[in-house]
Structure formats: structure tokens, C-alpha cells
GROMACS .gro file of C-alpha atoms in nm:
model
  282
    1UNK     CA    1   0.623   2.446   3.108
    2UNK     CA    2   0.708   2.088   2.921
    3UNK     CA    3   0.855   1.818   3.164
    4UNK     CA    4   1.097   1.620   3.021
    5UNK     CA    5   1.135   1.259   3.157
    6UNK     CA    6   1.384   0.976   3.056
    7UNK     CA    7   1.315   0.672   3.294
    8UNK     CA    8   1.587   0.390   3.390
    9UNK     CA    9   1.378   0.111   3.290
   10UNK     CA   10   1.051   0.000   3.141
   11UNK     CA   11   0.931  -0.021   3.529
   12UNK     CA   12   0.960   0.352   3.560
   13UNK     CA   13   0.831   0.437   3.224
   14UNK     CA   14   0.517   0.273   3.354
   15UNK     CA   15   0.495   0.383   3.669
   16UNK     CA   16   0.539   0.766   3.542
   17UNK     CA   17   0.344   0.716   3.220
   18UNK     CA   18   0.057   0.592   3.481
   19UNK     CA   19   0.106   0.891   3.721
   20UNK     CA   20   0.144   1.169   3.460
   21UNK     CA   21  -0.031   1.312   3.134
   22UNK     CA   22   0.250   1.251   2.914
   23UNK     CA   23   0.322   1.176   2.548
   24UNK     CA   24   0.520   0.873   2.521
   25UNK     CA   25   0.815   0.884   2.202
   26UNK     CA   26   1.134   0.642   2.135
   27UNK     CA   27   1.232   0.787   1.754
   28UNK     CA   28   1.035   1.121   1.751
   29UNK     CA   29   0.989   1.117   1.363
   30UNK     CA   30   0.626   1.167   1.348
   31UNK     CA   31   0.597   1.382   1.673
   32UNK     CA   32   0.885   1.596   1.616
   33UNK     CA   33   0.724   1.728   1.281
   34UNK     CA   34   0.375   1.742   1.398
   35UNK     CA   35   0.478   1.984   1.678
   36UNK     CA   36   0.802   2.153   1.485
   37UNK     CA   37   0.769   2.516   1.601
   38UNK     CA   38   1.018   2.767   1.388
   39UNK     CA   39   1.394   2.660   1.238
   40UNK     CA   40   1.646   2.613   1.584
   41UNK     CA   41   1.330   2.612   1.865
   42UNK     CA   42   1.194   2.337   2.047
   43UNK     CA   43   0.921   2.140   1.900
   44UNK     CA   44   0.613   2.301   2.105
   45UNK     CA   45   0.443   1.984   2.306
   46UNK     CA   46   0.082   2.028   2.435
   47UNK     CA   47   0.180   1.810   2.738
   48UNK     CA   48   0.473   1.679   2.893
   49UNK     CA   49   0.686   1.405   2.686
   50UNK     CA   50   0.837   1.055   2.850
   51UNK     CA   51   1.097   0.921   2.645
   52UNK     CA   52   1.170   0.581   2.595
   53UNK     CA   53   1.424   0.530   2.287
   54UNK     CA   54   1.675   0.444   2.561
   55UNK     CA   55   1.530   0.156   2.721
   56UNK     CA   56   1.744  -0.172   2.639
   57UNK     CA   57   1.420  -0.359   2.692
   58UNK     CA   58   1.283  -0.225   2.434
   59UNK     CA   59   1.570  -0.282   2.209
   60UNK     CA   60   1.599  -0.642   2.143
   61UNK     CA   61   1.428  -0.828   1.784
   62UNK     CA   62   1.395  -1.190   1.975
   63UNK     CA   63   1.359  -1.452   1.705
   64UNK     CA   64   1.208  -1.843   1.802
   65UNK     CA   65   1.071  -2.075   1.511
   66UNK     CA   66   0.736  -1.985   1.481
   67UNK     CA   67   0.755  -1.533   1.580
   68UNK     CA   68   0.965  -1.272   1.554
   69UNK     CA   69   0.926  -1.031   1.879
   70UNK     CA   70   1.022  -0.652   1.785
   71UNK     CA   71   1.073  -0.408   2.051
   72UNK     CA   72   0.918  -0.098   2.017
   73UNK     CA   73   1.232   0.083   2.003
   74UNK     CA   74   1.384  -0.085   1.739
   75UNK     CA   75   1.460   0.092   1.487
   76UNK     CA   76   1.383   0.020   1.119
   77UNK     CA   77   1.758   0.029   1.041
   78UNK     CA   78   1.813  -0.245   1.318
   79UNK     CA   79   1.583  -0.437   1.138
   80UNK     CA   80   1.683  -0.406   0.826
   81UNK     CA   81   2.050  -0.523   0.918
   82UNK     CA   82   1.892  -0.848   1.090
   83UNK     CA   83   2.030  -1.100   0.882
   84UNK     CA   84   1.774  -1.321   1.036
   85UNK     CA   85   1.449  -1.194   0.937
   86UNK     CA   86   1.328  -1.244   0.597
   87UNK     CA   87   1.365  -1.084   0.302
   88UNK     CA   88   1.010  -1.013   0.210
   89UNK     CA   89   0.954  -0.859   0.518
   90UNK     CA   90   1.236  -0.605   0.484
   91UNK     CA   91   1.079  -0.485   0.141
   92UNK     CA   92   0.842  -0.202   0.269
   93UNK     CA   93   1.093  -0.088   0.539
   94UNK     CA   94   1.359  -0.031   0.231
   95UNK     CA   95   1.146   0.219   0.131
   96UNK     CA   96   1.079   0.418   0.460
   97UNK     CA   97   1.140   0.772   0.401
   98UNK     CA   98   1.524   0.801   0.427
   99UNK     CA   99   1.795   0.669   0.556
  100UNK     CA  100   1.780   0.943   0.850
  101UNK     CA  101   1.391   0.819   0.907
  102UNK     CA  102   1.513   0.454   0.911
  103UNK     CA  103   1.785   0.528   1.160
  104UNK     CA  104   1.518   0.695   1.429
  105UNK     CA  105   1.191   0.552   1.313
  106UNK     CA  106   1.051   0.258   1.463
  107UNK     CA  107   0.731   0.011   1.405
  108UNK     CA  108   0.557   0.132   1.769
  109UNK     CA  109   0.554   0.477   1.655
  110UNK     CA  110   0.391   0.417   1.277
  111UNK     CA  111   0.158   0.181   1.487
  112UNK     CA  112   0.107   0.425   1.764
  113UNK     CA  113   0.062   0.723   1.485
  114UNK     CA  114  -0.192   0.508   1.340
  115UNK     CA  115  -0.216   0.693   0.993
  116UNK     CA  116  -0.363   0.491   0.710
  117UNK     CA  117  -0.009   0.597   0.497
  118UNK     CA  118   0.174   0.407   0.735
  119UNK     CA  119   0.444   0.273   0.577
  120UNK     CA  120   0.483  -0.026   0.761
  121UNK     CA  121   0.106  -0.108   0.825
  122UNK     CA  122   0.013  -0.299   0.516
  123UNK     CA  123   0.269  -0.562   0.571
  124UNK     CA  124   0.174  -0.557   0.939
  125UNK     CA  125  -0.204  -0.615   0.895
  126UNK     CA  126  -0.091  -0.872   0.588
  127UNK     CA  127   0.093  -1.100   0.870
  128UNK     CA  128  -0.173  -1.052   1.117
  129UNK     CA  129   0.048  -0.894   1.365
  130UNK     CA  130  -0.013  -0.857   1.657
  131UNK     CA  131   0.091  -0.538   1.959
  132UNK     CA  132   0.202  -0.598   2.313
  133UNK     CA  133   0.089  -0.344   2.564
  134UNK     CA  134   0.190  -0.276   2.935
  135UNK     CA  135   0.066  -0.109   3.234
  136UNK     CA  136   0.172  -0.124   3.588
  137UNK     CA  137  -0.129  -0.402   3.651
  138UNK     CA  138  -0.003  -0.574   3.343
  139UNK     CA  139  -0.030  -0.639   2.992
  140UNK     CA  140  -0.264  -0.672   2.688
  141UNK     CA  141  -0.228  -0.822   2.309
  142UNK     CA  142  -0.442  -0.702   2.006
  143UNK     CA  143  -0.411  -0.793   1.661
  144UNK     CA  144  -0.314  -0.502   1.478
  145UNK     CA  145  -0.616  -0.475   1.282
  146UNK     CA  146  -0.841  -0.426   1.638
  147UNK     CA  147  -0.554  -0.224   1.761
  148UNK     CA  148  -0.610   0.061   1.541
  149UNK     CA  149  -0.955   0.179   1.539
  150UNK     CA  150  -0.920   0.496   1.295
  151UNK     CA  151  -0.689   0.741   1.155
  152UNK     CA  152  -0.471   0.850   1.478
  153UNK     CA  153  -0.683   0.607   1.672
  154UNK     CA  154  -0.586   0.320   1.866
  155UNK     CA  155  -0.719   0.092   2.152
  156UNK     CA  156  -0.384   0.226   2.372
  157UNK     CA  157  -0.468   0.343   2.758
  158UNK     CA  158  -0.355   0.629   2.921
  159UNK     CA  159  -0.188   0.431   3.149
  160UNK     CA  160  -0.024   0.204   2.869
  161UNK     CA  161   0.299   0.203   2.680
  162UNK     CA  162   0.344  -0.036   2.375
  163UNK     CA  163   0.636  -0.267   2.410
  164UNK     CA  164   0.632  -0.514   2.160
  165UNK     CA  165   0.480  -0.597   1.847
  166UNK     CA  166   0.466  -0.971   1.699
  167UNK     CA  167   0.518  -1.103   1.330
  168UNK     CA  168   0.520  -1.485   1.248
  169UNK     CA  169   0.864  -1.616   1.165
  170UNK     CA  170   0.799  -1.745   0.799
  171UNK     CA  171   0.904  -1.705   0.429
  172UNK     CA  172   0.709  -1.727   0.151
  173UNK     CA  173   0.729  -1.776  -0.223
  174UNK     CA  174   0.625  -1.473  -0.344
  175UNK     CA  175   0.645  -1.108  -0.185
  176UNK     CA  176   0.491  -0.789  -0.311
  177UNK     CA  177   0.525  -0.463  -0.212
  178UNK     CA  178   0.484  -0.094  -0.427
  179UNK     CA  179   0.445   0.255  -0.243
  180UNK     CA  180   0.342   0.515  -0.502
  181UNK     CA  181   0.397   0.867  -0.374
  182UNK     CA  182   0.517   1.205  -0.490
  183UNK     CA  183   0.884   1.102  -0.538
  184UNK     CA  184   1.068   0.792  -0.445
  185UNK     CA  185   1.208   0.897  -0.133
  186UNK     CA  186   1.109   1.117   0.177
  187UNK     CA  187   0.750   1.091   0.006
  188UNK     CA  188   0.374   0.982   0.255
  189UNK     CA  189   0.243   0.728   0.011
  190UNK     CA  190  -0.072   0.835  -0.193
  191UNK     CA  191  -0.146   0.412  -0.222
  192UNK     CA  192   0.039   0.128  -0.116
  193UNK     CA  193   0.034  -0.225  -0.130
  194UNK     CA  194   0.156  -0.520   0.039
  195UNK     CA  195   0.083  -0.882  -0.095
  196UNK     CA  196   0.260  -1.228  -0.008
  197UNK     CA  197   0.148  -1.554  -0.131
  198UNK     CA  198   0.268  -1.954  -0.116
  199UNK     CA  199   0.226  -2.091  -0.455
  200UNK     CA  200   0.281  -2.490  -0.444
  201UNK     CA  201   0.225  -2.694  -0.830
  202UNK     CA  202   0.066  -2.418  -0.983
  203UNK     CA  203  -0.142  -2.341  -0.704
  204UNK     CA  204  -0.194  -2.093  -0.506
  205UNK     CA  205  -0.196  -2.232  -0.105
  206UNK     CA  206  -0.197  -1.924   0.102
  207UNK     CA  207  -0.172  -1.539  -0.011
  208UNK     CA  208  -0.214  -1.241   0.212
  209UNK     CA  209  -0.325  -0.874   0.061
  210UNK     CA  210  -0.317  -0.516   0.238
  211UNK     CA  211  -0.378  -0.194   0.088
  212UNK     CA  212  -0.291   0.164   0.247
  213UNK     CA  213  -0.395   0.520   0.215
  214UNK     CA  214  -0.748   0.369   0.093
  215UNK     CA  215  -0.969   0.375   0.382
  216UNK     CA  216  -0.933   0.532   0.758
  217UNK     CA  217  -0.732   0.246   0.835
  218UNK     CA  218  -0.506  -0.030   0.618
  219UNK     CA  219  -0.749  -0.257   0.477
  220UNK     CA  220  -0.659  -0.637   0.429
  221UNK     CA  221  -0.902  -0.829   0.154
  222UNK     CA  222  -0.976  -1.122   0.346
  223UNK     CA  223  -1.279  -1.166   0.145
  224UNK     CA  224  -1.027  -1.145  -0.229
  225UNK     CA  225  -0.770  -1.391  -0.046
  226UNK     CA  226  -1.071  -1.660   0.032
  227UNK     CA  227  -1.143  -1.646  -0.331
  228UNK     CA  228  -0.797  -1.670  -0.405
  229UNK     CA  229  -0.657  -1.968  -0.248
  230UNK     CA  230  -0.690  -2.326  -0.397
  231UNK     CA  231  -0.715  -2.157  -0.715
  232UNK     CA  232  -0.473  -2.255  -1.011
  233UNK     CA  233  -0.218  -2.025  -1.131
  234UNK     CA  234  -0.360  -2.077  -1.483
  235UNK     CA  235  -0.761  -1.927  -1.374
  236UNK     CA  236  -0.580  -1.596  -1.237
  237UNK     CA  237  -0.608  -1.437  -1.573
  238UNK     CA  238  -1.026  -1.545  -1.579
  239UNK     CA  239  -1.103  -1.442  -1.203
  240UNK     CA  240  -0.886  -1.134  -1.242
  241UNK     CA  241  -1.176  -0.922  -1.346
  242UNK     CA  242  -1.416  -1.047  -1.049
  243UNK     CA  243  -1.126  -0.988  -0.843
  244UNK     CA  244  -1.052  -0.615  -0.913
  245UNK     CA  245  -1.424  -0.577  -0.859
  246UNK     CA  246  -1.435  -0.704  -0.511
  247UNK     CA  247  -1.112  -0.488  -0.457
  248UNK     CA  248  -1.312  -0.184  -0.577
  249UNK     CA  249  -1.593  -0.249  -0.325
  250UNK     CA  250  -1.374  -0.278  -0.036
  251UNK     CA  251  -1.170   0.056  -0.087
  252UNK     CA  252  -1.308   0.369   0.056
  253UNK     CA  253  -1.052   0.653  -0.096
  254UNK     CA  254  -1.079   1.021  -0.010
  255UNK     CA  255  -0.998   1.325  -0.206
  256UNK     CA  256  -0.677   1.504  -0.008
  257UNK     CA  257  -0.369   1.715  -0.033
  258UNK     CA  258  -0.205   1.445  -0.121
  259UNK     CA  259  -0.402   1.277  -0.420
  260UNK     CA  260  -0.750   1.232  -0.516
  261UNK     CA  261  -1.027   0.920  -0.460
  262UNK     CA  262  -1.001   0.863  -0.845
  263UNK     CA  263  -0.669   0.823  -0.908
  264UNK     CA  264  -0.617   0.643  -0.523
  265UNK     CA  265  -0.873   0.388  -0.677
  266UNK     CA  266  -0.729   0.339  -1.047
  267UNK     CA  267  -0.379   0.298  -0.887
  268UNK     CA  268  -0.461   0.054  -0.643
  269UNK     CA  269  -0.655  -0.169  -0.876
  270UNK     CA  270  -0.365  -0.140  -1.090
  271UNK     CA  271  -0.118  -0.261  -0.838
  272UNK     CA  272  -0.324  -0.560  -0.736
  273UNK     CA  273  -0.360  -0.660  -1.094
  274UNK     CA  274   0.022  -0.630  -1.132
  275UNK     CA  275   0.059  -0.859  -0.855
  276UNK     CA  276  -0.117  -1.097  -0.939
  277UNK     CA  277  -0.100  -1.156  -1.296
  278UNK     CA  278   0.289  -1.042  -1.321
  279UNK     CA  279   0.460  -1.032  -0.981
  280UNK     CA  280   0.260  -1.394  -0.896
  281UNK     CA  281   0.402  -1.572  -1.218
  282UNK     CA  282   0.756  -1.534  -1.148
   0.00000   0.00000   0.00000
């Protein structure tokens, strides 16, 4: 039989998450489909389930100058209705399954989940977030990108819950993000992207590039973004073809349900030209 446990605090959660084989879960989006049993019975858990999508500790988005601290409750309609955080960064969560998801979803679960759809993950690995996690001996900090180590793989102990999850507090001058997917809502993405970029007299200063659902894990093109910046907005239309081959080298697309590695590879170049010949310009 299932145990069911709802701790008082983050202490407990440890302390039982350290005693017990259990399943950790705030929203329950992702795990509450992946072990659905039939319509009106419960959701058939291989192990006993801790839940933590009460814990006000985990509830808070604390905001200083430089980071914005999310708790790994928070859900992605709490974040969206954070005046506070900027616009660019609310982009990909607009688009989050539906409004039912983005009531019960939260950024610790797509993390913990670690699916290279994520929805959120581009953005994440494009700001070089970076996770909190906590034991009872105390606590550890990854950037995402180390974090996650494969599809449904992540550096998380048995002993260790994720708490937080850390994005710099900044704006930029240009934001980019496109999911393409079966339909436009409700839909796991076939490609996405998420691009931001500081352009400053024509020039492009700083610019950030993730792609998802094109490798085991989001890839970021460091490697594109170093030829990128210092470049003039006016040599984006010559380097543009050098660029979409160094994209096409760093993708690793597989044939799925889903899509295939062709068109996964076609679309994604085609996004990253749209960004930045089009999306870059305005």
C-alpha cells in the first residue's frame, strides 16, 4: 500500500524524504499523468509520495537587485501575476499548457522531470540558472545545465528535495521565444526556442540562445553566442549562414511520436534565423 505524507514544514519534508523511499510532488502535473491509472481511480504510485505544494517556504518569489529566488512551489500562475519580474521572462510560461497546468505546475517539477520538451528549460539554461537543493546535513547549488544530466536525469539525492531555483534579476532589449507543437495549447513542444540579446548602437553586447526537444537535454549555443557578440547588427545578414551551420552541428534530434529528426532540424534552424535576422531588428 501507498503512504501518503504531507509534512508541517520544509524540516519534516527532509527529515521524512531522508528516512523514506518516497516520490517528492508540489503540482502533480507531470506525475499525475505518468501514473494515471483508469477515469475516477487513484493514480497508481510505485512508491510512497511526500507532498510538498503546501509548504509556505516554498511559496515565496524573493526579488533583490541582482536575482530573483523562486520557490519550488510556486506556481507558474504566481509568476506570471508578479508584476515584478520581467516581461521577457514571462514569455515561455504564457505558453505552458493551459491555464489549469499554469495554476498547478511549477519550475521544480519541469526541472525535476528533466524532459528535453520542458517548457520552461530553454529560458532557464538561457539565464544560466541555477537550483537550490536541501538535505537534513544541508544544501547544494548547480547550474541548471550540470543539474540535469539526461532525459529524466538529474544530479538530485535520495535524501534531497529541491527548494529553490535562481534567475538573475535583469531586462534586456530583445526577447525571443517560439514553441512549435501539435496545436497551440495543451501541446509537448516538437522544438522550442528561447533567445535574449542586449543590442547597444547597432551592436550586439550580450545575447543568450537555448534550444529544446533537440538533444537529451536543452542545449544552449555558447559556441553561436561567442561568435555573436561584438558583432554589428548590419554583418547578421553575412554571418547568418555560418551561423545556422554551427547551429546544425550542435543539435542532436531524434525521430519520435512526436515529430521526426528532419523536420526537428529544419524548424529549429528556421527559428534561429527568424530571430536573428527579424525578431533582432526590431
Amino acid at each position: 500500500m501507498v503512504r501518503s505524507f504531507k509534512p508541517a514544514s520544509l524540516l519534516e519534508a527532509l527529515h521524512i524524504r531522508k528516512d523514506n523511499d518516497v516520490m517528492v510532488y508540489g503540482g502533480g502535473s507531470d506525475v499525475m499523468i505518468k501514473y494515471r491509472s483508469w477515469s475516477g481511480t487513484p493514480a497508481q504510485f510505485p512508491k510512497d509520495v511526500l507532498y510538498i505544494g503546501h509548504l509556505e517556504e516554498l511559496k515565496s518569489i524573493d526579488i533583490s537587485d541582482s536575482e530573483i529566488a523562486i520557490g519550488a512551489t510556486v506556481s507558474y500562475a504566481q509568476f506570471l501575476q508578479d508584476e515584478r519580474i520581467p516581461i521577457e521572462y514571462k514569455r515561455p510560461i504564457e505558453q505552458i499548457g493551459s491555464v489549469a497546468i499554469r495554476n498547478i505546475g511549477t519550475f521544480a517539477g519541469n526541472i525535476c522531470n528533466a524532459s528535453p520538451a520542458g517548457d520552461t528549460l530553454p529560458m532557464l539554461y538561457a539565464l544560466n540558472a541555477k537550483v537550490i537543493v536541501m538535505s537534513t546535513v544541508g544544501k547544494r547549488e548547480f547550474a541548471i545545465e550540470n543539474f540535469i544530466t539526461g532525459p529524466g536525469s538529474t544530479c538530485l539525492k535520495n535524501d534531497e528535495i529541491l527548494t529553490h531555483i535562481i534567475i538573475p534579476n535583469k531586462t534586456y532589449s530583445h526577447s525571443y521565444y517560439c514553441k512549435v507543437g501539435t496545436r497551440k495549447a495543451n501541446a509537448i513542444s516538437k522544438v522550442s526556442v528561447f533567445a535574449i540579446a542586449d543590442v547597444f548602437k547597432h551592436q550586439v553586447t550580450d545575447i543568450r540562445i537555448a534550444i529544446g526537444s533537440c538533444g537529451p537535454t536543452v542545449i544552449r549555443l555558447k559556441d553561436v553566442e561567442a561568435k555573436i557578440i561584438g558583432s554589428k547588427m548590419s554583418d547578421l545578414d553575412l554571418m547568418i549562414e555560418s551561423v545556422l551551420m554551427m547551429v546544425d552541428d550542435k543539435i542532436v534530434p531524434i525521430d519520435d511520436v512526436r515529430s521526426t529528426k528532419i523536420y526537428r532540424s529544419k524548424v529549429a534552424l528556421n527559428l534561429i534565423e527568424a530571430f536573428l535576422i527579424k525578431e533582432l531588428r526590431q
